[in-house]
Short mmCIF file of N, CA and C in Angstrom, two decimals:
data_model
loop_
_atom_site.label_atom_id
_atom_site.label_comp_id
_atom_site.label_asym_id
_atom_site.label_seq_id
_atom_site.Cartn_x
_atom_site.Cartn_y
_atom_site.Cartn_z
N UNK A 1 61.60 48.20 -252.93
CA UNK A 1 60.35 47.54 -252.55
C UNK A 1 60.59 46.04 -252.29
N UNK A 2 61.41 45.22 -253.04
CA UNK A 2 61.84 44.17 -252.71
C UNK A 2 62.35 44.26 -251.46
N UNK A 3 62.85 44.54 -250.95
CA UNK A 3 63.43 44.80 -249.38
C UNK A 3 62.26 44.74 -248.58
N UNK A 4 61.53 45.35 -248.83
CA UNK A 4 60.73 45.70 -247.91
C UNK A 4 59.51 44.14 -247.73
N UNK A 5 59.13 43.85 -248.85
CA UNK A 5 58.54 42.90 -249.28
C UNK A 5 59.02 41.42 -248.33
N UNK A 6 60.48 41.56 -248.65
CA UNK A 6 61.37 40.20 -247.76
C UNK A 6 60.91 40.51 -246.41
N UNK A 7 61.02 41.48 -245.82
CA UNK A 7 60.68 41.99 -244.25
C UNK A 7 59.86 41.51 -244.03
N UNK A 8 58.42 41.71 -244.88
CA UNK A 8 57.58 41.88 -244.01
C UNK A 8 56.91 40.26 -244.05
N UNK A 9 57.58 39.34 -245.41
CA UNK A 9 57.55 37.81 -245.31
C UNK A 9 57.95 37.22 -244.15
N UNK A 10 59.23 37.70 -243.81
CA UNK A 10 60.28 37.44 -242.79
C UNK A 10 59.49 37.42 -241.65
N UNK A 11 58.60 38.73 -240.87
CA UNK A 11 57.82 38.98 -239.95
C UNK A 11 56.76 37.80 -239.90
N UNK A 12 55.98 37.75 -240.89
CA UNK A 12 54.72 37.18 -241.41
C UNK A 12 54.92 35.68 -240.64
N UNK A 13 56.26 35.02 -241.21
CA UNK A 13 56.59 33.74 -241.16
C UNK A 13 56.75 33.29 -239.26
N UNK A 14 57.31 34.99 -239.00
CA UNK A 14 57.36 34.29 -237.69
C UNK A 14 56.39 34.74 -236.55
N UNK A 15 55.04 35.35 -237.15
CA UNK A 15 54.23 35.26 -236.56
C UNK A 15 53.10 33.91 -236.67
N UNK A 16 53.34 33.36 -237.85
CA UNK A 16 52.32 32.06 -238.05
C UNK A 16 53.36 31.11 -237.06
N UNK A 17 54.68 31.10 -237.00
CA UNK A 17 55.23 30.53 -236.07
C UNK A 17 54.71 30.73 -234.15
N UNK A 18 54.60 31.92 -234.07
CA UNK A 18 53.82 31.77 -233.06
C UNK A 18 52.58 31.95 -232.88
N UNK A 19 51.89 31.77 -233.89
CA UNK A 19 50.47 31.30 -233.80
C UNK A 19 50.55 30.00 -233.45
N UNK A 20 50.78 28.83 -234.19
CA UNK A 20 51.07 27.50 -234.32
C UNK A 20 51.48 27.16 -232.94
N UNK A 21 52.75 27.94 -232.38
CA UNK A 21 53.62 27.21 -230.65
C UNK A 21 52.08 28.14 -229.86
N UNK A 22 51.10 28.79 -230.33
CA UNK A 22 50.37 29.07 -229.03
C UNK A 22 48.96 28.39 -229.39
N UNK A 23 48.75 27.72 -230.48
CA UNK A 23 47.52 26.23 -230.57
C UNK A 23 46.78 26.82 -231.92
N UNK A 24 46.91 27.93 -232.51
CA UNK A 24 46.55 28.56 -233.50
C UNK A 24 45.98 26.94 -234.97
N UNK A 25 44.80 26.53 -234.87
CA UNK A 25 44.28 25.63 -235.87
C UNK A 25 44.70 26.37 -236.83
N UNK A 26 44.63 25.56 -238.43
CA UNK A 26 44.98 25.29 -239.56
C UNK A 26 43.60 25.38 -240.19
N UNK A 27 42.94 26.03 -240.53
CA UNK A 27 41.82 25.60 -241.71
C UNK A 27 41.78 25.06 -243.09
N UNK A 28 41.58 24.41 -243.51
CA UNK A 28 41.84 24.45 -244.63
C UNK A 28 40.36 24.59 -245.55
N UNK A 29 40.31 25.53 -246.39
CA UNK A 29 39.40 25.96 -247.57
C UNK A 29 39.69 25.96 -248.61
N UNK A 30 38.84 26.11 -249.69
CA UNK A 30 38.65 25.88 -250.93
C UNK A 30 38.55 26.82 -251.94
N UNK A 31 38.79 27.98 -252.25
CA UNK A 31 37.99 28.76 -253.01
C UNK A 31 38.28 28.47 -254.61
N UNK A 32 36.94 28.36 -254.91
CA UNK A 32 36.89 28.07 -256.25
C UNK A 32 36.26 29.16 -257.42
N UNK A 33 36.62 28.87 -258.94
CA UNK A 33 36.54 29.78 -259.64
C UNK A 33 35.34 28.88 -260.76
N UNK A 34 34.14 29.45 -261.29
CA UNK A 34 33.67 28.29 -262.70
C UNK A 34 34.89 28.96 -263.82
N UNK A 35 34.91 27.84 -264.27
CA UNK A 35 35.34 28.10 -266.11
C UNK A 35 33.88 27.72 -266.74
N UNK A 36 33.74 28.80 -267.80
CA UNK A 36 33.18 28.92 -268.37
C UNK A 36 33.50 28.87 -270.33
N UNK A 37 32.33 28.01 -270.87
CA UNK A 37 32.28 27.94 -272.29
C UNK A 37 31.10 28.60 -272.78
N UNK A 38 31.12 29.48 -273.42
CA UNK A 38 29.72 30.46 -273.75
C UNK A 38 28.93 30.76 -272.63
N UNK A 39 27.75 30.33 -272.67
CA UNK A 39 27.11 30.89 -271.49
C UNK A 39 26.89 29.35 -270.24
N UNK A 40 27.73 28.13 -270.76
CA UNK A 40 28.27 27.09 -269.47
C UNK A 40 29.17 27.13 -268.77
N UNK A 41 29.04 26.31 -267.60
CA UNK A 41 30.13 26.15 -266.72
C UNK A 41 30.62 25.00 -267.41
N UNK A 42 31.82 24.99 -266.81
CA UNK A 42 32.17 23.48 -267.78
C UNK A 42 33.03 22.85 -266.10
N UNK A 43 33.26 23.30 -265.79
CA UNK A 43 34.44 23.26 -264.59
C UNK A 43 34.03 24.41 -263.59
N UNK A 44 35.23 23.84 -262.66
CA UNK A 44 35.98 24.67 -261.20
C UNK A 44 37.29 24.39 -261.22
N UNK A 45 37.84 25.87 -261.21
CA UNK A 45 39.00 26.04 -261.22
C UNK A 45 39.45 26.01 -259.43
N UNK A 46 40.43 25.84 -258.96
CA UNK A 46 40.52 25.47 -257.42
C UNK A 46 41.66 26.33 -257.44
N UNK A 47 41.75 27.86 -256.44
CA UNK A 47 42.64 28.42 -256.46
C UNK A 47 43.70 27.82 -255.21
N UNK A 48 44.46 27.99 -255.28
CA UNK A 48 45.62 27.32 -254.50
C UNK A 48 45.85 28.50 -253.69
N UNK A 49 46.01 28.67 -252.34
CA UNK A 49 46.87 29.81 -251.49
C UNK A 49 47.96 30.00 -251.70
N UNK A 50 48.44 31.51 -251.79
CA UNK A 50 50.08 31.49 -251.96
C UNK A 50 50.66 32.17 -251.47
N UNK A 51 52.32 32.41 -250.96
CA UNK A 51 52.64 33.05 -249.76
C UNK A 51 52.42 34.29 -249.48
N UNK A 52 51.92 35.03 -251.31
CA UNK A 52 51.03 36.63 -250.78
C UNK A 52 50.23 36.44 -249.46
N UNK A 53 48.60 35.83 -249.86
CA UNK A 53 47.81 35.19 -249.28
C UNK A 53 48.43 35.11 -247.80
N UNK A 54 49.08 34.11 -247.64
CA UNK A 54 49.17 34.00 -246.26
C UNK A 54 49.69 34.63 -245.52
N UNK A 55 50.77 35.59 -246.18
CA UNK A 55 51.40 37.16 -245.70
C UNK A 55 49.87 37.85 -244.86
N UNK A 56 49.55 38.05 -245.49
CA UNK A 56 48.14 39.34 -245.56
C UNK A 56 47.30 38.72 -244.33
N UNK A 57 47.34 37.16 -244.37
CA UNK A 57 46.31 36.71 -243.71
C UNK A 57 46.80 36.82 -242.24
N UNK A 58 48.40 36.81 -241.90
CA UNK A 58 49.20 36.61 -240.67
C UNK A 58 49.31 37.83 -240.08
N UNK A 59 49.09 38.68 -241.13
CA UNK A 59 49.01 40.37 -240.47
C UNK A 59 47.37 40.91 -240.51
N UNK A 60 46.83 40.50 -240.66
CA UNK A 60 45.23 41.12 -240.18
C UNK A 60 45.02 39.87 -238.65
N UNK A 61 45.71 39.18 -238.62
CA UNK A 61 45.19 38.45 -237.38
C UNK A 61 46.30 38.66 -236.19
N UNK A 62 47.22 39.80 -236.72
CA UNK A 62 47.96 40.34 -235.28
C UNK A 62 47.73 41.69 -235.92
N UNK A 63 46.84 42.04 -236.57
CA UNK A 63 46.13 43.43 -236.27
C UNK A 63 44.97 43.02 -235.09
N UNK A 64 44.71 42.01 -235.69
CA UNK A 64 43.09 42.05 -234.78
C UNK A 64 43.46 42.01 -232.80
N UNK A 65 44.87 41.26 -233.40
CA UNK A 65 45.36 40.87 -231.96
C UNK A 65 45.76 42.11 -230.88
N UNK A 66 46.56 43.15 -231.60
CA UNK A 66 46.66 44.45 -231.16
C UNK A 66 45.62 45.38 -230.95
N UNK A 67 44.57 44.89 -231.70
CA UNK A 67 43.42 46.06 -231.16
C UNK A 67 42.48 45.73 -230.14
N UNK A 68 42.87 43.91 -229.55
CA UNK A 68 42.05 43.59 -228.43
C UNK A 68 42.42 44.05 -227.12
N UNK A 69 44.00 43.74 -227.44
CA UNK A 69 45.47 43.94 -226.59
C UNK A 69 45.06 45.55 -226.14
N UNK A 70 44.79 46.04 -226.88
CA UNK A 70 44.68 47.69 -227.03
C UNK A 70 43.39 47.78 -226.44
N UNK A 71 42.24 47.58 -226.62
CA UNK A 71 41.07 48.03 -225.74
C UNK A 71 41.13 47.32 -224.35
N UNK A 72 41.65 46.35 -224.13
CA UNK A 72 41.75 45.63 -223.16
C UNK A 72 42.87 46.40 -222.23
N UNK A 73 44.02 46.88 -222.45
CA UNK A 73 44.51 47.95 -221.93
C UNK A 73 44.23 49.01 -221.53
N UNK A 74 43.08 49.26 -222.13
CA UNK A 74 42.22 50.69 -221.84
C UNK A 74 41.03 50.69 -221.62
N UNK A 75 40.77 49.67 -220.77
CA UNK A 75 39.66 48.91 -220.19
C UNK A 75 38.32 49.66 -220.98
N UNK A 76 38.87 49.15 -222.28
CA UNK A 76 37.13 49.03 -223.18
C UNK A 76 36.76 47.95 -223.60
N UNK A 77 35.20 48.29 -223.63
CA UNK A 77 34.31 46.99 -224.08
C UNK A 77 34.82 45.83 -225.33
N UNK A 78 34.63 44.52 -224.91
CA UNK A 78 35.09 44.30 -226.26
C UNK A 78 33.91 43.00 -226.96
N UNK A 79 33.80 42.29 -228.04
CA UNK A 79 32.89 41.14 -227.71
C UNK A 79 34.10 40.18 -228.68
N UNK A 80 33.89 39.17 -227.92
CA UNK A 80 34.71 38.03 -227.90
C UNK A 80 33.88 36.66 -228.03
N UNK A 81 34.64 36.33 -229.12
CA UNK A 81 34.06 34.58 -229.28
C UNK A 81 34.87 33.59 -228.52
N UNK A 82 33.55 33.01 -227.94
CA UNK A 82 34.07 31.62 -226.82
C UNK A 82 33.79 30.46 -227.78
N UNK A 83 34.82 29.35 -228.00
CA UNK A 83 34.94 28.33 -228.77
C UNK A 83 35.26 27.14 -227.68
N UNK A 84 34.91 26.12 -227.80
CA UNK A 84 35.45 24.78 -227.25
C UNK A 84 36.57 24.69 -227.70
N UNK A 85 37.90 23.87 -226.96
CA UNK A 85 38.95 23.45 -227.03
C UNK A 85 38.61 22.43 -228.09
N UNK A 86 39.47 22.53 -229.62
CA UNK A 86 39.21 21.18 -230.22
C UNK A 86 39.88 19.76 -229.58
N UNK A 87 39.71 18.65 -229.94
CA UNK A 87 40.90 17.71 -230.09
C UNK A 87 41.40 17.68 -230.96
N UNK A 88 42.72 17.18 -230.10
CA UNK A 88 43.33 17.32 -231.44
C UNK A 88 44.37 15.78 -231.02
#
């Protein structure tokens, strides 16, 4: 399973690579956790992303990419978001 695991990092890494060389933005978010003392919050815990995370995240967005690729090949309907070019 380790083997397999390295692969699919290996893949992962060089698809955010060509996300990035084809203009692919960076978001950056926050997700946070309360800590809690009895029935208070006392805090927010701030989870940090980690290369699981961004594994998972690099392969649902060249899933999504293959299934546009894919209806669009087989001339089906699709709906698509139009965004402005940021600056950058």
């Amino acid at each position: 399973i380790q083997h397999q695991l390295h692969q699919q990092d290996v893949i992962a890494q060089r698809i955010q690579a060509r996300r990035e060389r084809d203009g692919a933005l960076a978001f950056a978010s926050l997700e946070t956790h309360p800590i809690a003392s009895g029935s208070k919050v006392v805090g927010l815990e701030i989870e940090q992303q980690n290369r699981a995370q961004k594994l998972i995240e690099n392969w649902m967005v060249s899933a999504n990419v293959a299934v546009t690729q894919f209806l669009a090949n087989h001339k089906q309907p699709t709906l698509r978001r139009s965004v402005r070019v940021p600056e950058r």
